[in-house]
């Protein structure tokens, strides 16, 4: 079993749909992250959670709603997205917020029609 | 925020060649990682190297934190080394900004 698992790997949704991305880490880490990777742009940090508390929201539009029910699981709820939100969404975890080595999941590739 | 610049942006080499990828950063850091992004998008950890030198097989990395740069060396390149290599740093000045990534070096190894 890999350290950080993301589902689904691929998602196509319309602008009026509601969907969720799921991330699970099996490394015993206390911090989890959502990053966004768009074409031709560096990876951008979206959210940071430490022990289920959100510690960073990097000016992300409210159509992206994170949820961290426990230290092993992280969700990204999506609603009324725009085509420009199409991107690779990567989940990561580390020992603590901004502490230790960061490990990434395989990513969820999102296409908004 | 902290700036991360990687060079070169693109690199095309023949199989068997050696290469050096560079990462410059604009401020002091307490974490620096090198990743290889495979064709499916996953970021594979190569090195966690805030300072010093590490080696793993054909790959090695050196970070000189006082001079704000890191180098990734790939020796005897193979076609499977192709992909995008990212450097990412964590600013040591506090805050919860997470890792800041460079734009990457796109490496193509031709047979």
Coordinates of C-alpha atoms in Angstrom, one line a residue:
Chain A
X1 CA 0.0 0.0 0.0
X2 CA 1.5 3.3 -1.0
X3 CA 2.0 6.1 1.6
X4 CA -0.4 8.6 0.2
X5 CA -3.4 7.5 -1.9
X6 CA -5.7 9.7 -3.9
X7 CA -9.1 8.9 -5.5
X8 CA -10.3 9.3 -8.1
X9 CA -7.3 9.4 -10.4
X10 CA -9.3 11.1 -13.1
X11 CA -12.5 13.1 -12.9
X12 CA -14.5 14.9 -15.6
X13 CA -17.3 17.2 -14.3
X14 CA -19.6 19.9 -15.6
X15 CA -19.7 23.4 -14.1
X16 CA -22.8 22.7 -12.2
X17 CA -21.7 19.4 -10.7
X18 CA -20.6 18.7 -7.1
X19 CA -17.8 16.2 -6.6
X20 CA -15.1 15.4 -4.1
X21 CA -11.5 14.4 -4.2
X22 CA -10.2 12.0 -1.4
X23 CA -6.8 11.6 0.0
X24 CA -5.6 9.1 2.6
X25 CA -2.2 8.8 4.2
X26 CA -0.7 5.7 5.9
X27 CA 2.5 7.3 7.2
X28 CA 1.3 8.4 10.6
X29 CA 1.8 12.1 9.7
X30 CA 0.0 15.0 11.3
X31 CA -0.1 17.5 8.5
X32 CA -1.8 17.2 5.1
X33 CA -1.8 19.5 2.1
X34 CA -3.6 20.2 -1.2
X35 CA -1.6 21.5 -4.1
X36 CA -2.8 22.5 -7.6
X37 CA -0.7 22.0 -10.7
X38 CA -1.9 23.8 -13.8
X39 CA -0.3 23.6 -17.2
X40 CA 2.8 25.8 -17.5
X41 CA 2.6 27.0 -13.9
X42 CA 4.5 26.0 -10.7
X43 CA 2.7 23.9 -8.1
X44 CA 0.6 26.1 -5.9
X45 CA -0.2 25.4 -2.3
X46 CA -4.0 25.5 -1.7
X47 CA -4.6 24.3 1.9
X48 CA -2.6 23.1 4.9
X49 CA -4.1 21.0 7.8
X50 CA -2.4 20.2 11.0
X51 CA -4.1 17.7 13.3
X52 CA -7.4 18.3 11.5
X53 CA -7.1 22.1 12.0
X54 CA -6.8 24.3 8.9
X55 CA -3.6 26.4 9.3
X56 CA -3.4 27.9 5.8
X57 CA -5.8 28.9 3.1
X58 CA -3.9 30.4 0.2
X59 CA -6.5 32.7 -1.1
X60 CA -8.4 29.8 -2.7
X61 CA -11.9 30.5 -4.1
X62 CA -14.8 29.3 -2.0
X63 CA -15.8 26.8 -4.8
X64 CA -13.0 24.7 -3.3
X65 CA -13.9 23.5 0.1
X66 CA -11.5 21.3 2.1
X67 CA -12.4 18.9 4.9
X68 CA -10.1 17.0 7.3
X69 CA -12.1 14.6 9.5
X70 CA -9.0 13.1 11.0
X71 CA -5.2 13.2 10.6
X72 CA -5.3 10.4 8.0
X73 CA -8.0 11.7 5.6
X74 CA -8.3 14.8 3.6
X75 CA -11.1 15.8 1.1
X76 CA -11.5 18.5 -1.4
X77 CA -15.1 19.3 -2.2
X78 CA -15.7 20.9 -5.6
X79 CA -18.8 22.8 -6.7
X80 CA -19.7 25.2 -9.5
X81 CA -16.1 25.0 -10.9
X82 CA -14.9 26.8 -14.0
X83 CA -13.0 25.4 -16.9
X84 CA -9.8 27.1 -15.7
X85 CA -10.0 25.0 -12.6
X86 CA -9.0 22.0 -14.8
X87 CA -5.7 20.8 -13.3
X88 CA -3.8 18.1 -11.5
X89 CA -4.7 18.2 -7.8
X90 CA -2.0 16.7 -5.5
X91 CA -2.3 15.7 -1.9
X92 CA 0.7 15.5 0.4
X93 CA 1.5 14.8 4.0
X94 CA 4.4 15.4 6.4
X95 CA 5.3 14.9 10.0
X96 CA 4.0 18.3 11.0
X97 CA 3.0 21.5 9.3
X98 CA 6.1 22.5 7.4
X99 CA 8.2 20.0 9.2
X100 CA 10.0 17.1 7.7
X101 CA 9.9 15.5 4.3
X102 CA 6.8 16.0 2.2
X103 CA 5.3 12.9 0.5
X104 CA 2.8 13.2 -2.4
X105 CA 0.0 11.1 -3.7
X106 CA -0.4 10.2 -7.3
X107 CA -2.7 13.1 -8.0
X108 CA -6.3 13.5 -9.3
X109 CA -6.5 14.9 -12.8
X110 CA -9.6 17.1 -13.0
X111 CA -11.3 18.3 -16.2
X112 CA -14.1 20.8 -16.0
X113 CA -16.3 21.0 -19.1
Chain B
X1 CA 7.5 35.2 -0.5
X2 CA 10.6 33.1 -1.3
X3 CA 11.6 32.7 -4.9
X4 CA 12.8 29.5 -6.5
X5 CA 14.5 29.4 -9.8
X6 CA 15.5 26.3 -11.7
X7 CA 17.9 26.0 -14.6
X8 CA 17.9 25.0 -17.3
X9 CA 14.2 24.9 -18.1
X10 CA 14.7 22.2 -20.8
X11 CA 17.5 19.7 -21.3
X12 CA 17.9 17.1 -24.1
X13 CA 20.6 14.6 -23.7
X14 CA 21.7 11.3 -25.2
X15 CA 21.5 8.1 -23.1
X16 CA 24.7 7.7 -21.1
X17 CA 25.4 11.4 -20.7
X18 CA 25.7 13.2 -17.3
X19 CA 23.7 16.2 -16.3
X20 CA 23.6 18.9 -13.6
X21 CA 20.3 20.6 -12.7
X22 CA 20.5 23.8 -10.6
X23 CA 18.1 25.3 -8.0
X24 CA 18.6 28.9 -6.7
X25 CA 16.5 30.3 -3.9
X26 CA 16.1 33.8 -2.6
X27 CA 16.1 33.4 1.2
X28 CA 17.2 31.0 4.0
X29 CA 15.5 27.6 4.1
X30 CA 15.1 24.8 6.5
X31 CA 13.9 22.2 4.0
X32 CA 14.8 21.5 0.4
X33 CA 13.5 18.6 -1.6
X34 CA 14.1 17.3 -5.1
X35 CA 11.3 15.5 -6.9
X36 CA 10.9 13.7 -10.2
X37 CA 7.5 13.9 -11.8
X38 CA 6.6 10.8 -13.8
X39 CA 4.5 10.9 -16.9
X40 CA 1.4 10.1 -14.9
X41 CA 1.9 13.1 -12.7
X42 CA 3.1 11.6 -9.5
X43 CA 5.9 13.4 -7.6
X44 CA 8.6 10.9 -6.7
X45 CA 10.9 11.9 -3.8
X46 CA 14.5 12.0 -4.8
X47 CA 16.3 13.8 -2.0
X48 CA 15.4 15.6 1.3
X49 CA 18.5 17.8 1.5
X50 CA 18.4 21.1 3.4
X51 CA 22.2 21.1 3.4
X52 CA 25.1 18.9 2.6
X53 CA 25.5 16.1 0.0
X54 CA 23.6 12.9 -0.5
X55 CA 23.9 10.1 -3.1
X56 CA 21.4 7.5 -4.2
X57 CA 22.7 5.3 -7.0
X58 CA 23.3 7.4 -10.2
X59 CA 21.8 10.4 -8.5
X60 CA 23.4 12.8 -6.1
X61 CA 22.5 16.2 -4.7
X62 CA 24.3 19.0 -3.0
X63 CA 22.8 22.0 -1.1
X64 CA 24.9 25.0 -0.1
X65 CA 22.5 26.7 2.1
X66 CA 24.7 29.7 2.8
X67 CA 25.0 30.4 -0.9
X68 CA 21.3 29.6 -1.5
X69 CA 21.6 26.9 -4.2
X70 CA 21.3 23.2 -4.7
X71 CA 22.5 21.0 -7.5
X72 CA 21.1 17.6 -8.7
X73 CA 23.5 15.4 -10.6
X74 CA 22.4 12.6 -12.8
X75 CA 25.1 10.3 -14.1
X76 CA 24.9 7.8 -17.0
X77 CA 21.4 8.9 -17.9
X78 CA 18.8 6.4 -19.0
X79 CA 15.6 7.0 -20.9
X80 CA 13.6 6.3 -17.8
X81 CA 15.2 9.4 -16.2
X82 CA 13.1 11.6 -18.6
X83 CA 10.5 13.8 -17.0
X84 CA 10.3 17.0 -15.0
X85 CA 12.6 17.6 -12.0
X86 CA 11.3 20.0 -9.4
X87 CA 13.1 21.7 -6.5
X88 CA 11.0 22.8 -3.6
X89 CA 12.0 24.8 -0.5
X90 CA 10.5 25.7 2.8
X91 CA 11.2 29.2 4.0
X92 CA 12.8 29.2 7.5
X93 CA 11.3 32.5 8.5
X94 CA 8.1 30.9 9.8
X95 CA 4.6 30.9 8.6
X96 CA 2.6 28.0 7.2
X97 CA 3.3 28.5 3.5
X98 CA 4.3 24.9 2.8
X99 CA 6.9 24.1 0.2
X100 CA 7.5 26.6 -2.6
X101 CA 8.2 24.9 -5.9
X102 CA 10.4 26.0 -8.9
X103 CA 9.0 25.8 -12.4
X104 CA 11.0 22.6 -13.0
X105 CA 13.6 21.3 -15.5
X106 CA 12.1 19.2 -18.3
X107 CA 14.7 16.5 -19.1
X108 CA 14.5 14.3 -22.2
X109 CA 16.9 11.4 -22.5
X110 CA 17.1 10.1 -26.1
X111 CA 18.2 6.5 -26.8

